[in-house]
């Protein structure tokens, strides 16, 4: 996996952290309003930490010391406590992220089906390693262990949206479309928005994209196992000769 730096402010008094790691007043005012809405959803304010981290990520594109400090002050936690949570989950970015986070699955099935080749091809095409961002700030390339869509392997995700049955050629075409500013729609779900907008949606705010609330029906690859089970109700293993 790509090593990423972890910033931890152990031992820094909360008052000092509040002064050195903070947003401008106008940003704080806006975030305070948003944070109030988020925390009101939970009987215990501390339970709001995960969506608050998405909220500050929507400002910076990744989790910054200012974001850590804001969450800590809102929830009466230490920066170290917030950092411990933010570094545990891979969806919280630890360094600047482009408008489009392109994640290529390299876990077993996707790798066998071509995921490794897609990642290698995009590395060469973009001129960046996994975990790095292109010089124009548009694309961050990432490899992921599993996109939870093995039935459509190999899968590429852009800002957590699925692009199924990818090839090196289709992945390059996807990158070209993103760079040219085209409206790109994933295999399932609403048209793409930028990474920071995605982070705000994950914080729990309304997704205004057309089709965002449409239910996605399972496709044939997803239902293949169920159909096989229905065709073989005895439970006998298919192909065992019985």
Coordinates of C-alpha atoms in Angstrom, one line a residue, residues 7 23 31 34-35 38-39 41-42 45-75 77-94 195-196 198-205:
X7 CA 0.3 14.2 11.4
X23 CA -9.7 28.5 9.6
X31 CA -18.7 25.5 9.3
X34 CA -23.1 23.1 9.2
X35 CA -21.6 21.4 12.3
X38 CA -24.8 17.6 11.9
X39 CA -24.4 17.3 15.7
X41 CA -28.7 14.3 14.5
X42 CA -27.0 12.5 17.3
X45 CA -22.2 14.9 20.1
X46 CA -19.1 12.7 19.8
X47 CA -21.0 10.4 17.4
X48 CA -20.8 13.2 14.9
X49 CA -17.1 13.0 14.4
X50 CA -17.1 10.9 11.2
X51 CA -19.5 13.3 9.3
X52 CA -17.6 16.3 10.7
X53 CA -14.4 14.9 9.2
X54 CA -16.2 14.7 5.8
X55 CA -17.3 18.2 6.4
X56 CA -13.9 19.7 6.9
X57 CA -12.6 17.5 4.0
X58 CA -15.1 19.3 1.8
X59 CA -13.3 22.5 2.6
X60 CA -9.7 21.4 2.1
X61 CA -9.9 18.3 0.0
X62 CA -8.2 16.4 2.7
X63 CA -7.9 16.3 6.5
X64 CA -5.7 19.3 7.5
X65 CA -4.5 20.4 11.0
X66 CA -7.2 23.2 10.7
X67 CA -9.8 20.5 10.1
X68 CA -8.6 18.4 13.0
X69 CA -8.7 21.5 15.3
X70 CA -12.2 22.4 14.2
X71 CA -13.6 19.0 14.9
X72 CA -11.7 18.8 18.2
X73 CA -13.2 22.1 19.4
X74 CA -16.7 21.2 18.3
X75 CA -16.7 17.9 20.1
X77 CA -11.9 16.3 22.0
X78 CA -8.1 16.5 21.8
X79 CA -6.5 16.9 18.3
X80 CA -4.8 13.5 19.0
X81 CA -8.2 11.8 19.5
X82 CA -9.5 13.3 16.2
X83 CA -6.4 12.4 14.4
X84 CA -6.6 8.8 15.6
X85 CA -10.0 8.4 14.0
X86 CA -9.1 10.3 10.8
X87 CA -6.1 8.1 10.1
X88 CA -8.0 4.9 10.7
X89 CA -10.4 5.3 7.7
X90 CA -9.0 5.4 4.2
X91 CA -11.8 7.7 2.9
X92 CA -10.2 10.5 4.9
X93 CA -7.4 11.8 2.8
X94 CA -4.1 12.8 4.4
X195 CA -14.2 15.4 -4.7
X196 CA -15.0 18.2 -2.3
X198 CA -18.7 14.4 -2.7
X199 CA -17.2 15.0 0.8
X200 CA -20.1 17.4 1.6
X201 CA -22.6 14.8 0.5
X202 CA -20.9 12.2 2.7
X203 CA -21.2 14.6 5.6
X204 CA -24.9 14.2 5.3
X205 CA -26.1 17.2 3.2

